[in-house]
Backbone as JSON, one array per atom type, in Angstrom:
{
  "sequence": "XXXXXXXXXXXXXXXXXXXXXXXXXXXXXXXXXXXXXXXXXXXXXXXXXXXXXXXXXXXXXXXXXXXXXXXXXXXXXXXXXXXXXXXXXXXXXXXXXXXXXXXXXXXXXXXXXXXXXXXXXXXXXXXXXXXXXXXXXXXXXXXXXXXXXXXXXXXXXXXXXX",
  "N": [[27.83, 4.07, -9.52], [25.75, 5.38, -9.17], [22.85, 5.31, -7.67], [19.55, 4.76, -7.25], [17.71, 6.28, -9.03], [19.47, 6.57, -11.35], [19.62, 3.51, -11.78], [17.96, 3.16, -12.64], [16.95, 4.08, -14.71], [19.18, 2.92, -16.39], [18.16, 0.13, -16.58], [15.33, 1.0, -17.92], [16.22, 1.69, -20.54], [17.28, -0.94, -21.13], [15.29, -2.36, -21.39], [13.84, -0.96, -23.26], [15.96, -1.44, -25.41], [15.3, -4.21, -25.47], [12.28, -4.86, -26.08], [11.09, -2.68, -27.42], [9.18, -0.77, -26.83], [7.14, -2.47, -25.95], [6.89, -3.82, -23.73], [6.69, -3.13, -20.39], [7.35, -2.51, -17.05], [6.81, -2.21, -13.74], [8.61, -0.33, -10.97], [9.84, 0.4, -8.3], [11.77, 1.5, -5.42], [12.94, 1.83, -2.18], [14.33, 3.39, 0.51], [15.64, 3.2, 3.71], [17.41, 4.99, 5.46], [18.68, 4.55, 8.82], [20.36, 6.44, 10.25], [20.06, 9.11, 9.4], [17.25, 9.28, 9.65], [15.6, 8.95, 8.17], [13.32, 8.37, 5.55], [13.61, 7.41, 1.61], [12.08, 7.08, -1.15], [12.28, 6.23, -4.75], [10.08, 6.19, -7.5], [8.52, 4.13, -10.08], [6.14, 3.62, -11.55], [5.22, 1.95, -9.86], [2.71, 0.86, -7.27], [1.79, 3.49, -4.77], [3.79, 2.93, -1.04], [3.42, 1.99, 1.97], [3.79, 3.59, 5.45], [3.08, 2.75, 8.6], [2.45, 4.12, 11.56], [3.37, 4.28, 15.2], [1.81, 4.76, 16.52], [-0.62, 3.95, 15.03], [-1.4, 5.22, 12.51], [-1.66, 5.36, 9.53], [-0.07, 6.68, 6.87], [0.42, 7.42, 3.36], [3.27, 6.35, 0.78], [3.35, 8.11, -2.22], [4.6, 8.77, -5.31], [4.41, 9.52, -8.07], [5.24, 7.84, -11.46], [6.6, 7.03, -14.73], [6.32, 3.61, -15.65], [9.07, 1.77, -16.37], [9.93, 1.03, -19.48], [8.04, 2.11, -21.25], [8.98, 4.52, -22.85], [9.7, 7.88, -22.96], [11.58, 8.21, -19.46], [10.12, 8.57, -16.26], [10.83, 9.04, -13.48], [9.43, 9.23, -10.35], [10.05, 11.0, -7.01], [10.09, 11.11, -3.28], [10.64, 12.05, 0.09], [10.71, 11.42, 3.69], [10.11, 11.66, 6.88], [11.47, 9.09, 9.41], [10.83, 7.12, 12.66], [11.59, 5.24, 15.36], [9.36, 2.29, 15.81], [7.99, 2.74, 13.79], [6.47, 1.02, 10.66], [7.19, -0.27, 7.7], [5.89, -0.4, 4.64], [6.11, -2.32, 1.56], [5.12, -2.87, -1.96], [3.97, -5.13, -4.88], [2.11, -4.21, -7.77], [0.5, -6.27, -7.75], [-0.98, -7.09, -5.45], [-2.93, -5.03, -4.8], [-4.33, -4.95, -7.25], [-5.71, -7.52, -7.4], [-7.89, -10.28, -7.56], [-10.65, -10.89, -5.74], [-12.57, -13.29, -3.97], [-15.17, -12.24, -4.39], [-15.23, -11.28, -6.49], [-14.05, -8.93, -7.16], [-11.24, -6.31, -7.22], [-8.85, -6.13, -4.64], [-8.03, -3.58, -4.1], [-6.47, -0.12, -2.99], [-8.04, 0.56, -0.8], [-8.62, -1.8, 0.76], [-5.56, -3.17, 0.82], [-4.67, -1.07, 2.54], [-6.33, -2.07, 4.96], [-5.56, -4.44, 5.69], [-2.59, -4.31, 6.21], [-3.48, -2.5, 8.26], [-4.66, -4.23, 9.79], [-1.67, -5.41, 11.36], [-1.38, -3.79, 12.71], [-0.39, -4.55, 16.24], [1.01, -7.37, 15.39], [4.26, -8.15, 16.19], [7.05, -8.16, 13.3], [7.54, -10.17, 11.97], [5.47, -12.01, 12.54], [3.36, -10.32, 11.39], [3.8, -10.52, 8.94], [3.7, -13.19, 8.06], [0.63, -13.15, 8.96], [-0.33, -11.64, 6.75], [-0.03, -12.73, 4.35], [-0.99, -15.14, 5.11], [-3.64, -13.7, 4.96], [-4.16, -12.7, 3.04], [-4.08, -14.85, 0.86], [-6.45, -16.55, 1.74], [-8.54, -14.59, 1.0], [-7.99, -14.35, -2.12], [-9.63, -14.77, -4.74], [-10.49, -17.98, -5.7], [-9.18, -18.97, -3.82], [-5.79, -19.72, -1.24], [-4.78, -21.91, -2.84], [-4.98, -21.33, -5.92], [-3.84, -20.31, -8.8], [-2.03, -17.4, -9.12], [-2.75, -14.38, -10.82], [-1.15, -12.33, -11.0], [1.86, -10.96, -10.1], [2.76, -10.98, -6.96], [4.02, -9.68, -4.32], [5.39, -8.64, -1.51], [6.93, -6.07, 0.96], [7.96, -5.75, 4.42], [8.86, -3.87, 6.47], [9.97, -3.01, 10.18], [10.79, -0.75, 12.27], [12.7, -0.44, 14.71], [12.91, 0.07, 18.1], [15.4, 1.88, 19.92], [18.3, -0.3, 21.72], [17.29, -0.5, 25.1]],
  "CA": [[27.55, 4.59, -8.19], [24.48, 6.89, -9.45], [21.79, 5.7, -6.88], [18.22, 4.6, -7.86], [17.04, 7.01, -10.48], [20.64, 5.81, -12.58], [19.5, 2.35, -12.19], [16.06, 2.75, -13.54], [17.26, 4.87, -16.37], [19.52, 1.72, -17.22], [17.29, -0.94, -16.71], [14.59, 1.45, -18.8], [17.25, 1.72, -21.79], [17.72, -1.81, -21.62], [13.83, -2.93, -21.82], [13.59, -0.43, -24.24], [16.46, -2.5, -26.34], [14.98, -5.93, -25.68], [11.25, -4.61, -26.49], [10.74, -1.64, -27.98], [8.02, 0.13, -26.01], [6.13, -3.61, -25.45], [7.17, -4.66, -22.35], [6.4, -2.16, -19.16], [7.63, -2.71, -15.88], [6.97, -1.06, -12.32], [9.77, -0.4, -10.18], [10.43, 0.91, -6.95], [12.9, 1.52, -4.27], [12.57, 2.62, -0.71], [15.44, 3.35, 1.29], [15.31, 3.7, 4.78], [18.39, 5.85, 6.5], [18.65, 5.07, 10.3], [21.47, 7.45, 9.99], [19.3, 10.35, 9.0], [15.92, 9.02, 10.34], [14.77, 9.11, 6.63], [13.34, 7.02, 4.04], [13.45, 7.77, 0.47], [11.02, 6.49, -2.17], [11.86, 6.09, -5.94], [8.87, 5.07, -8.28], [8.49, 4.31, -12.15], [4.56, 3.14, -12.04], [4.34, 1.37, -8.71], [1.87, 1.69, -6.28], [2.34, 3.82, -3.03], [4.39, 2.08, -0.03], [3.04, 2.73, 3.49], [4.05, 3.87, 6.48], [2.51, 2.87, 9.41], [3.38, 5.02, 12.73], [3.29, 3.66, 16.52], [-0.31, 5.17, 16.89], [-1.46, 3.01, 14.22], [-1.96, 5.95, 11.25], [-1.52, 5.12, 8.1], [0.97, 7.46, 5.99], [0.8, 6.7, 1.81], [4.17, 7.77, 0.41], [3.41, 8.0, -3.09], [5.83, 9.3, -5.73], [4.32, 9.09, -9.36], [6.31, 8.13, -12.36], [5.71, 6.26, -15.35], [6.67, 2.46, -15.95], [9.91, 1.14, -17.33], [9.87, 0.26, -21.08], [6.81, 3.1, -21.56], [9.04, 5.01, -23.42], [10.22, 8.91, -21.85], [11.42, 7.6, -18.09], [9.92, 9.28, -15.45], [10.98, 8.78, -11.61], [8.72, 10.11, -9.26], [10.81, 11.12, -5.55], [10.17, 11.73, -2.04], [11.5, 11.38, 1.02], [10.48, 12.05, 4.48], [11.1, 11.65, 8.37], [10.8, 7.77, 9.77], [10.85, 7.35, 13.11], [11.48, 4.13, 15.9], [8.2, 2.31, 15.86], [7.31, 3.01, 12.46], [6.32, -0.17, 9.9], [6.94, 0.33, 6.33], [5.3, -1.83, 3.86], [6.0, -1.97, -0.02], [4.34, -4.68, -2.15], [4.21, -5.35, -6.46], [0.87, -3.59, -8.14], [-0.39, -7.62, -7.79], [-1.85, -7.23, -4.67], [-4.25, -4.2, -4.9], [-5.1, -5.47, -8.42], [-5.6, -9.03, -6.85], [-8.95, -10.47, -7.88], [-11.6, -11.68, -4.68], [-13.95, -14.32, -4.29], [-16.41, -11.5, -4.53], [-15.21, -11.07, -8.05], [-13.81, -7.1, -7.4], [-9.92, -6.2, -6.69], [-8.53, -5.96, -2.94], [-8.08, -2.16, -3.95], [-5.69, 0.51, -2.12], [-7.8, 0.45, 0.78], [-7.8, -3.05, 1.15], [-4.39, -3.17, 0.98], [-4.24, -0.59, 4.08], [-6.62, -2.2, 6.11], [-4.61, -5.72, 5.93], [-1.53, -3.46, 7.18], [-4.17, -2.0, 9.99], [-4.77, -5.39, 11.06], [-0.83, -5.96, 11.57], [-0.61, -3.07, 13.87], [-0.15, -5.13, 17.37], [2.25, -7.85, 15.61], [5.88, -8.05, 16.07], [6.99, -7.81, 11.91], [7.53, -12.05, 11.01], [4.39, -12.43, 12.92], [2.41, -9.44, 10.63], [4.56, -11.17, 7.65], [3.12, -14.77, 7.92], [-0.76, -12.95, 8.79], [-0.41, -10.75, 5.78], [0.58, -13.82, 3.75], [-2.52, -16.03, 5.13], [-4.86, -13.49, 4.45], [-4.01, -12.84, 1.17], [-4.31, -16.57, 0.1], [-7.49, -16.22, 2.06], [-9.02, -13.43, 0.36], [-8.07, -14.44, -2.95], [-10.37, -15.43, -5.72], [-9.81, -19.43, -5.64], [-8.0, -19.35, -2.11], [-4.38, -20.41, -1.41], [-4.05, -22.88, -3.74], [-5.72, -20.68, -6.84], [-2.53, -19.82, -9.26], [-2.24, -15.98, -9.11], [-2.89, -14.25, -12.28], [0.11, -11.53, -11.57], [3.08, -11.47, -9.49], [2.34, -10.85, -5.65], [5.69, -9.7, -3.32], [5.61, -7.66, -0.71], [8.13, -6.43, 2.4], [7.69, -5.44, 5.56], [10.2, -3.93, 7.68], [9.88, -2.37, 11.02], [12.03, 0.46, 12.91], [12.76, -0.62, 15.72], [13.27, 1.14, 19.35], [17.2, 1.55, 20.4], [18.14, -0.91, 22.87], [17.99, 0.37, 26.56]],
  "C": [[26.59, 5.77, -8.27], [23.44, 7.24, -8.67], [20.84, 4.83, -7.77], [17.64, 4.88, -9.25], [18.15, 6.76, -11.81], [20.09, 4.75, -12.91], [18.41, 2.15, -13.32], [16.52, 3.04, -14.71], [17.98, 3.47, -17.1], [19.09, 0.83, -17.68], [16.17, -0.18, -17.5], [15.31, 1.32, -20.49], [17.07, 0.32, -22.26], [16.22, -2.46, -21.99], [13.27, -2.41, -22.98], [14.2, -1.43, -25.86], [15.8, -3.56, -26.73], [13.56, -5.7, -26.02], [10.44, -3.63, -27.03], [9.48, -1.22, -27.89], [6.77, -1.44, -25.86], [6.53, -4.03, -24.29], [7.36, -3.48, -21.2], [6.97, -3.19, -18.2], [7.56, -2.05, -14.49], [7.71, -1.21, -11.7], [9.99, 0.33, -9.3], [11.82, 0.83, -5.92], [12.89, 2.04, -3.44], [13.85, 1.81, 0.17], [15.28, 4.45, 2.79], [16.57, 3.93, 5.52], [18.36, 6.05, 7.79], [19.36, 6.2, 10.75], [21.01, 8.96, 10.22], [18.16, 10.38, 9.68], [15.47, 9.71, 8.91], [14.27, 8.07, 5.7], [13.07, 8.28, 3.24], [12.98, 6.78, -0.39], [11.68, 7.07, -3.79], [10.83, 5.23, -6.67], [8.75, 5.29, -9.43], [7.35, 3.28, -12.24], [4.66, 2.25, -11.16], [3.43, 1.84, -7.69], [2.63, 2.04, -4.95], [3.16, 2.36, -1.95], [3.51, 2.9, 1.13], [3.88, 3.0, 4.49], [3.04, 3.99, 7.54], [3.28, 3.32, 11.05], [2.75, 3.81, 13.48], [1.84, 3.83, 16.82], [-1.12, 4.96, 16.05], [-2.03, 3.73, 12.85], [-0.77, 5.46, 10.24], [-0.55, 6.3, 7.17], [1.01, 6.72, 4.55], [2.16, 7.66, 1.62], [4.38, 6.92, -0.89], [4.7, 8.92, -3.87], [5.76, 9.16, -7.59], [5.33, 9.25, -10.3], [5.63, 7.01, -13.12], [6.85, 4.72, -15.11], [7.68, 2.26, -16.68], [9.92, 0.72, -17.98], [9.07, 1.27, -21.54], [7.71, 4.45, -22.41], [10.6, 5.9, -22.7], [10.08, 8.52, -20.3], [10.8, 9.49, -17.24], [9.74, 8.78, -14.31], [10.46, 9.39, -10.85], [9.66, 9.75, -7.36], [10.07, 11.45, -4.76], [10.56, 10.93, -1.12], [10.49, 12.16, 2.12], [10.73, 11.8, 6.02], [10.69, 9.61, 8.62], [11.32, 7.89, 11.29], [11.0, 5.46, 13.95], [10.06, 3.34, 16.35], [7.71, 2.02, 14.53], [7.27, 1.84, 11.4], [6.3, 0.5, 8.66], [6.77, -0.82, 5.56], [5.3, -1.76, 2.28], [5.66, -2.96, -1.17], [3.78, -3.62, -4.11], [2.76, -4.66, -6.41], [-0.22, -5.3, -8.39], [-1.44, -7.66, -6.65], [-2.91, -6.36, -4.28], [-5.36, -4.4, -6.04], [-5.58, -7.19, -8.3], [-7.14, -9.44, -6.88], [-9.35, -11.12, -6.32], [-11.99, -12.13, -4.91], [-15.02, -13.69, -4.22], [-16.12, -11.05, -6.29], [-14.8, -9.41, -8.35], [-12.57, -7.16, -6.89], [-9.73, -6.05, -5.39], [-8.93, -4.21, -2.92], [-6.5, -1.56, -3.07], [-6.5, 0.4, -0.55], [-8.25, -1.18, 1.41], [-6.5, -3.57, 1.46], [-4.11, -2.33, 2.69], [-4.99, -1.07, 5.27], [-5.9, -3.76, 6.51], [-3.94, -5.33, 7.23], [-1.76, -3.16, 8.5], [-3.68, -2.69, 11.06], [-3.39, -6.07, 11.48], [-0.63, -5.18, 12.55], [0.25, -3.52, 15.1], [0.38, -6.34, 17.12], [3.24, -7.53, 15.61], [6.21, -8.59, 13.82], [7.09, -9.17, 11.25], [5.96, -12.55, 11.56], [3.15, -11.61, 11.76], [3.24, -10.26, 8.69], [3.76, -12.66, 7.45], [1.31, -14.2, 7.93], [-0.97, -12.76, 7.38], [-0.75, -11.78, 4.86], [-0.67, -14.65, 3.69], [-3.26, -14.95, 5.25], [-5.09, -12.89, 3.05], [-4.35, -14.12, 0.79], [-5.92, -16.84, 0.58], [-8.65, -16.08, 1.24], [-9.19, -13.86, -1.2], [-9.02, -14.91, -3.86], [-9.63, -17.14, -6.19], [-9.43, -19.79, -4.61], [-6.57, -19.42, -2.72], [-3.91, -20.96, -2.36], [-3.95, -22.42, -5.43], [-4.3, -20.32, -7.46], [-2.68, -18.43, -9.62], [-1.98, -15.54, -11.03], [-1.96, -13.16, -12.14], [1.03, -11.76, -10.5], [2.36, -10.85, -8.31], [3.28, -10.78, -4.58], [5.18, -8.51, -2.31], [6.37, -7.59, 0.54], [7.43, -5.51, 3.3], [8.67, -5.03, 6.46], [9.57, -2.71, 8.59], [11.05, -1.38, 11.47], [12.08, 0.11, 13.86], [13.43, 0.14, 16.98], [14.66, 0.57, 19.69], [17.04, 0.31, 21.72], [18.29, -0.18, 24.25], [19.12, 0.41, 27.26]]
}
């Protein structure tokens, strides 16, 4: 019952066992507290998560730390306010490093202008875009077998009921 930064430490120990500093892993966790009106971010070498507000700005909430298996762990924290409205988006280091049919990565701000363009859906509707324009975008298209792993979530805040 330690939380986040326990887990990693375990799951770091144990990658450490099974590969002895060869096998890295990035790992995150973002926990969003309606309770509090908080999220909290742990990271061990993933990229930023977003936060996109109601008025369509962009928020990175980074949190550096190194990679699981890399040795000495290091968890990078923060936390900060979330609010009804607010889209938060957190996705594997596959899709900024994600090769184009221009032959150059999506990038970080590729990645946020995707997100942009989800502003004005409802969150399964910005979930299925996201989805087809990634496969899109990609070097090969859709069908092209990705050369790293590619996940990402999407969850909204949604306004109390009236």
């Amino acid at each position: 019952n330690g939380g986040p930064k326990e887990a990693m430490q375990i799951l770091n120990c144990l990658l450490l066992e099974l590969g002895s500093d060869r096998y890295w892993m990035t790992f995150s966790v973002l926990e969003l507290d309606l309770l509090k009106s908080e999220f909290r971010f742990w990271n061990a070498g993933s990229p930023p998560a977003y936060q996109m507000h109601l008025d369509g700005t962009i928020q990175s909430i980074a949190a550096r730390g190194a990679p699981l298996g890399s040795g000495a762990l290091t968890v990078g924290f923060v936390s900060g306010p979330l609010a009804p409205g607010d889209r938060f988006f957190a996705y594997t280091d596959g899709l900024p490093e994600m090769n184009l049919a221009e032959k150059k990565s999506l990038g970080q701000k590729g990645v946020r202008r995707l997100l942009q363009n989800t502003r004005d859906l409802e969150a399964g509707e910005a979930r299925t875009t996201l989805a087809a324009q990634v496969g899109e975008l990609r070097e090969g298209g859709p069908t092209q077998a990705l050369a790293d792993d590619l996940t990402f979530v999407l969850v909204d805040i949604l306004k109390p009921a009236a």
